[in-house]
Coordinates of C-alpha atoms in Angstrom, one line a residue:
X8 CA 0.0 0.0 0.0
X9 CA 2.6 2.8 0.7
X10 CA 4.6 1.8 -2.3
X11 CA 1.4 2.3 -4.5
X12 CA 0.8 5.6 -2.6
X13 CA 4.4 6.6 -3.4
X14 CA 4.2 5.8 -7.0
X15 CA 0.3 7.9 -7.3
X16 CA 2.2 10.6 -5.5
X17 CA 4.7 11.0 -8.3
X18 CA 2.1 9.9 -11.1
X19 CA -0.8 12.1 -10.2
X20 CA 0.6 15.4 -10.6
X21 CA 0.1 18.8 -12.8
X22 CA 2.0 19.1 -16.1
X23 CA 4.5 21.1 -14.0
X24 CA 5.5 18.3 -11.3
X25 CA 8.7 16.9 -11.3
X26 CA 10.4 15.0 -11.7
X27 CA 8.3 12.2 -13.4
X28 CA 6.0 13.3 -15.4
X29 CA 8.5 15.6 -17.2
X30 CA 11.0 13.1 -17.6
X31 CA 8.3 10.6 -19.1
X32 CA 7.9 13.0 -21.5
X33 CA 11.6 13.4 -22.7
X34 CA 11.6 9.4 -22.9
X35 CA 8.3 9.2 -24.8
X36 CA 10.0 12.1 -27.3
X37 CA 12.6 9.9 -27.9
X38 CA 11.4 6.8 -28.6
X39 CA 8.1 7.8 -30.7
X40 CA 11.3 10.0 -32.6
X41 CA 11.9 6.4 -34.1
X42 CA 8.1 6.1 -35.7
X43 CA 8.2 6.3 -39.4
X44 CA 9.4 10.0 -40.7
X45 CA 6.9 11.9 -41.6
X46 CA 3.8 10.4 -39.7
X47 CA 1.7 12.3 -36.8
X48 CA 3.6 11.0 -33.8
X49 CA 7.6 11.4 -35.2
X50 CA 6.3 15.1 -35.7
X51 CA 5.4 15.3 -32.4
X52 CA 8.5 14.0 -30.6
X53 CA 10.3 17.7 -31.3
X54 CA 7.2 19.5 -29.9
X55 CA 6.8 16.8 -26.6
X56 CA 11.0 17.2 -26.0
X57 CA 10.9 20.7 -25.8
X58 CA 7.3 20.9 -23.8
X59 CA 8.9 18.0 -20.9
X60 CA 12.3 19.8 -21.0
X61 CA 10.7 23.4 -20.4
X62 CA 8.5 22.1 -17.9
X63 CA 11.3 20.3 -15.9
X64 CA 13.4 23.5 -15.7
X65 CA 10.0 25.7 -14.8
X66 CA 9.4 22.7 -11.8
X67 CA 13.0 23.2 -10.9
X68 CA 13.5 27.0 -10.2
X69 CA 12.6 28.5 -6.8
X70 CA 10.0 30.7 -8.3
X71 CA 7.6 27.7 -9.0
X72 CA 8.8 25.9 -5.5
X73 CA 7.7 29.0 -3.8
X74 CA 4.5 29.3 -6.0
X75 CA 2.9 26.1 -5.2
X76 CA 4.8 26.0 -1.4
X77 CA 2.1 28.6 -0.8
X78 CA -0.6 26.8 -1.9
X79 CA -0.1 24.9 1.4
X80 CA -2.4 27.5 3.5
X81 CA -1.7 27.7 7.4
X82 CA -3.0 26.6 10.3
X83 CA -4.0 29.2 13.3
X84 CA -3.5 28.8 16.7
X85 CA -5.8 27.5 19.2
X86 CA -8.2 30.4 20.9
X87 CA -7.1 31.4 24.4
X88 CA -10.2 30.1 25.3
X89 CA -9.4 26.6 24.4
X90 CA -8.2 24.5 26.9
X91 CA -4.2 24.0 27.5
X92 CA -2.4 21.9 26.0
X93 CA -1.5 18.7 28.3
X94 CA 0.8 17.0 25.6
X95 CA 3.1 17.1 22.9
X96 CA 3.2 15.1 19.8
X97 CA 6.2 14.9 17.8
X98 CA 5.8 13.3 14.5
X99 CA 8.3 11.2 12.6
X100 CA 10.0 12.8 9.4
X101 CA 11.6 9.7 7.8
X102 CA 14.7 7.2 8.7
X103 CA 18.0 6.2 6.8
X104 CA 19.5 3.0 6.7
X105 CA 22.9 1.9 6.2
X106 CA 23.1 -1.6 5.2
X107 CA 26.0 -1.8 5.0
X108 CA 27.1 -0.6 8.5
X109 CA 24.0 -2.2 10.3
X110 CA 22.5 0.9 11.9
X111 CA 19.6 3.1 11.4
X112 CA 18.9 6.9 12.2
X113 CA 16.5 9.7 12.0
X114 CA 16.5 11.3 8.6
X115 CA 17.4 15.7 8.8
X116 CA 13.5 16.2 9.0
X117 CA 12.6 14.0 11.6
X118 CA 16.0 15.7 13.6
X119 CA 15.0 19.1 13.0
X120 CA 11.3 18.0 14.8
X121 CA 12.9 16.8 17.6
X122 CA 15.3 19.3 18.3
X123 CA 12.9 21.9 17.5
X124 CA 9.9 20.8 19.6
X125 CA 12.7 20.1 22.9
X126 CA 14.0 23.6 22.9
X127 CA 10.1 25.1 22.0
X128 CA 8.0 23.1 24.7
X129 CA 8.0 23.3 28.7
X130 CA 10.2 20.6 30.2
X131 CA 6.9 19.0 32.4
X132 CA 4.6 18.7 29.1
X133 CA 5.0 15.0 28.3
X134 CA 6.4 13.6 24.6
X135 CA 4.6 11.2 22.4
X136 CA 6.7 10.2 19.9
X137 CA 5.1 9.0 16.6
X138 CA 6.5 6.8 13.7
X139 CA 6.6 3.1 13.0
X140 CA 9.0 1.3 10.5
X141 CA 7.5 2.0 7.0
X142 CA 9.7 -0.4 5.1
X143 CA 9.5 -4.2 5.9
X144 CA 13.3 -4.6 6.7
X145 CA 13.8 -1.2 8.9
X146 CA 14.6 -3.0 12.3
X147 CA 14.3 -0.3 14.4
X148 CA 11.0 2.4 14.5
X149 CA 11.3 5.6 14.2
X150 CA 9.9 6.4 17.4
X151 CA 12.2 4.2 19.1
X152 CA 14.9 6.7 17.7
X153 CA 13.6 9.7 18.3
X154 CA 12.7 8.3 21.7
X155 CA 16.6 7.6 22.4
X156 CA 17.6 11.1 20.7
X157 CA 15.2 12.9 23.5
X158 CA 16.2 10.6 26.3
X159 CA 20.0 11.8 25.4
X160 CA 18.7 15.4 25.3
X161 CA 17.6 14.7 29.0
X162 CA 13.9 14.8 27.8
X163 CA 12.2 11.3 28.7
X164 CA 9.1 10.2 26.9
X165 CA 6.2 9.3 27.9
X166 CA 4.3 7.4 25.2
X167 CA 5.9 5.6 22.1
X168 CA 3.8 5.4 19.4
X169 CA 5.4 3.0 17.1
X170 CA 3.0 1.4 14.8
X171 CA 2.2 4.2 12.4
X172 CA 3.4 4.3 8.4
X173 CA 1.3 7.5 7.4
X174 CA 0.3 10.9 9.1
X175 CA -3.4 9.1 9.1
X176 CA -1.8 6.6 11.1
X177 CA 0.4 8.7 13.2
X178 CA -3.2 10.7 14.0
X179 CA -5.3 7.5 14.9
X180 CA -2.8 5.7 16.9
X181 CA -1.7 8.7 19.1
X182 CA -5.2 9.7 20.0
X183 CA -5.9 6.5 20.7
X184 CA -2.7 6.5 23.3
X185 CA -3.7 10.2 24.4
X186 CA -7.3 9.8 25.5
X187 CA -6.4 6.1 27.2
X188 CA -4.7 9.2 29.2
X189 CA -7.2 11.7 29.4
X190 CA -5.2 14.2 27.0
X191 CA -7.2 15.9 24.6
X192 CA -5.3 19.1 23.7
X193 CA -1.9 18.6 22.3
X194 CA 0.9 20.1 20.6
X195 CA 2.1 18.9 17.5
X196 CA 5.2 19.3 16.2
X197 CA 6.0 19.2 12.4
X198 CA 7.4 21.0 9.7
X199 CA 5.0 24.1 8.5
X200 CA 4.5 22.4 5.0
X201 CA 3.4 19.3 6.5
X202 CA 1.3 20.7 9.4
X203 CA -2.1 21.6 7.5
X204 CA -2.3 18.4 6.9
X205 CA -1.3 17.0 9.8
X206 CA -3.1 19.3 11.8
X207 CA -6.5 18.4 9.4
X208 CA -6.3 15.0 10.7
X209 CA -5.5 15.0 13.9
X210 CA -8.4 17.2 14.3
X211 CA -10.9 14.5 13.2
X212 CA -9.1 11.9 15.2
X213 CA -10.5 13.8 18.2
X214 CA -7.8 16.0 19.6
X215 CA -7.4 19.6 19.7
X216 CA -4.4 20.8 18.4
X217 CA -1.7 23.4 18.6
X218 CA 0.8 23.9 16.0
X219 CA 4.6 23.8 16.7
X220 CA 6.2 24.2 12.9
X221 CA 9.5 23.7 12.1
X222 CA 10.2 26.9 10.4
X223 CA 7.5 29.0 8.5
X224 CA 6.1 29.4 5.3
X225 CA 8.1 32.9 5.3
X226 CA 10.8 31.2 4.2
X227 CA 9.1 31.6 1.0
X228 CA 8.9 35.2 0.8
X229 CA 13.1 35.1 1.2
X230 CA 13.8 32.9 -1.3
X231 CA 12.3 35.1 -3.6
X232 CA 14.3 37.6 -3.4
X233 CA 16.7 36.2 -5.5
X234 CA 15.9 38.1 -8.7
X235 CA 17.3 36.3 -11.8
X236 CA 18.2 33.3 -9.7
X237 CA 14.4 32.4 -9.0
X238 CA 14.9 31.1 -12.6
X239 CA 18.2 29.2 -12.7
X240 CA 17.1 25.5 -12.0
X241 CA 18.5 23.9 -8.9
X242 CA 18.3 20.3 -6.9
X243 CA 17.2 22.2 -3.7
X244 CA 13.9 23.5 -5.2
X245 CA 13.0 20.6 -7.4
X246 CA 12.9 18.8 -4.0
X247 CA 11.1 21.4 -2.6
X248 CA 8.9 21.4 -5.4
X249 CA 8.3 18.1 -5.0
X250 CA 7.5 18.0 -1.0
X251 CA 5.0 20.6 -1.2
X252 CA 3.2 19.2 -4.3
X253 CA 3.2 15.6 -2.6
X254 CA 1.5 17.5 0.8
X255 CA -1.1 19.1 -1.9
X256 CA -2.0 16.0 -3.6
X257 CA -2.1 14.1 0.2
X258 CA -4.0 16.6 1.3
X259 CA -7.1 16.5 -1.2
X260 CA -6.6 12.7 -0.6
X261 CA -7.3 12.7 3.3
X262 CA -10.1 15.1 2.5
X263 CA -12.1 12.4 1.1
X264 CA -11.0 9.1 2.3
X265 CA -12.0 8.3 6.2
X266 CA -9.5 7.7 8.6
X267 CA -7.7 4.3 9.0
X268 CA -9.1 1.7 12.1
X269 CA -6.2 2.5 14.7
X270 CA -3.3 0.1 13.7
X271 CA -1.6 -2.6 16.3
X272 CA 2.0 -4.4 15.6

């Protein structure tokens, strides 16, 4: 199921995505370039080449990153009405593996969430971690490790929640923990391009929430002050690009699908 997710992700996307659709293009120019000359689809393999090339550059400036980025929206703070929050939740942003070396750690997202939501929250709120092992031969969850990275930071943890493969997941599962322990208000710590979605669903899991972001989406507004480099292509914003289209497309997904049955391991 996540593999298929992963491969709609990167299939269902605007003419403008990267870096698949574009790149299907260039390799449907070239081979349809060996029809016989002079029929409909060799005259099209010019047109279709420079159409997926175009596009690929376009998808890779920071000008289009920054464009769709704030498509995102934002998510507003809880009124000071609402009740305090009584936990935090710090979600899992991925895990690398060395096979080679046997070991397993928290990928830069998922260090920048931890780091960010220990220095942000008070010392006596209590941590639930959330993130389970996505790919069948991780040996270690991703809660697990940021569990150890917060114990080293002289934060303990209170609730592990280490079954999750998806934010739907993450959502289900922790307020499943939570109200077992009476917690309906939390924190929740992500990055800002992930946490309207987040956010979304953690809402109709039951729990009130309160955003922690990992940065803003003002980060936007100074990348764009680049002038004539907002056009030159570069790795950085095709993967930014990429990110914030893959949050767009997931989040018209969860806004139609109902939430998962809470999931045990």
């Amino acid at each position: 199921m996540i593999e298929l997710y992963k491969i709609a992700a990167n299939l269902l996307m605007p003419p403008l995505m990267p870096p698949l659709a574009p790149m299907l293009g260039l390799l449907a120019a070239f081979l349809i370039r060996f029809f016989p000359e002079g029929s409909l689809l060799e005259k099209l393999s010019l047109p279709l080449a420079i159409l997926s090339f175009c596009l690929l550059w376009l998808s890779a400036t920071p000008a289009f990153s920054s464009w769709i980025g704030k498509r995102l929206g934002v998510v507003a703070d809880l009124p000071d009405t609402e009740a305090a929050p009584r936990a935090v939740v710090i979600l899992g942003g991925g895990v690398y593996r060395d096979n080679q070396q046997g070991y397993e750690y928290l990928s830069a997202s998922s260090l920048e969430r931890v780091i960010w939501a220990a220095k942000h929250v008070p010392r006596d709120m209590p941590i639930l971690v959330s993130g389970g092992r996505v790919s069948p031969d991780e040996h270690v969850s991703e809660a697990e490790l940021m569990a150890k990275m917060l114990d080293e930071m002289s934060r303990p943890v209170s609730w592990r929640e280490a079954c999750s493969r998806t934010t739907a997941e993450n959502a289900v599962n922790s307020a499943e923990i939570l109200r077992n322990s009476g917690v309906g208000t939390i924190v929740l710590a992500t990055h800002w391009w992930h946490m309207p979605r987040a956010a979304a669903v953690f809402t109709r899991a039951g729990l009130k929430v309160q955003p922690l972001s990992v940065g803003s989406a003002s980060e936007l507004e100074s990348r764009e002050k680049g002038g004539v480099l907002n056009w030159v292509p570069s790795a950085e914003a095709l993967l930014r690009t990429q990110a914030y289209w893959r949050e767009l497309l997931a989040q018209a997904w969860y806004q139609y699908r109902p939430l998962p049955q809470a999931k045990k391991c």
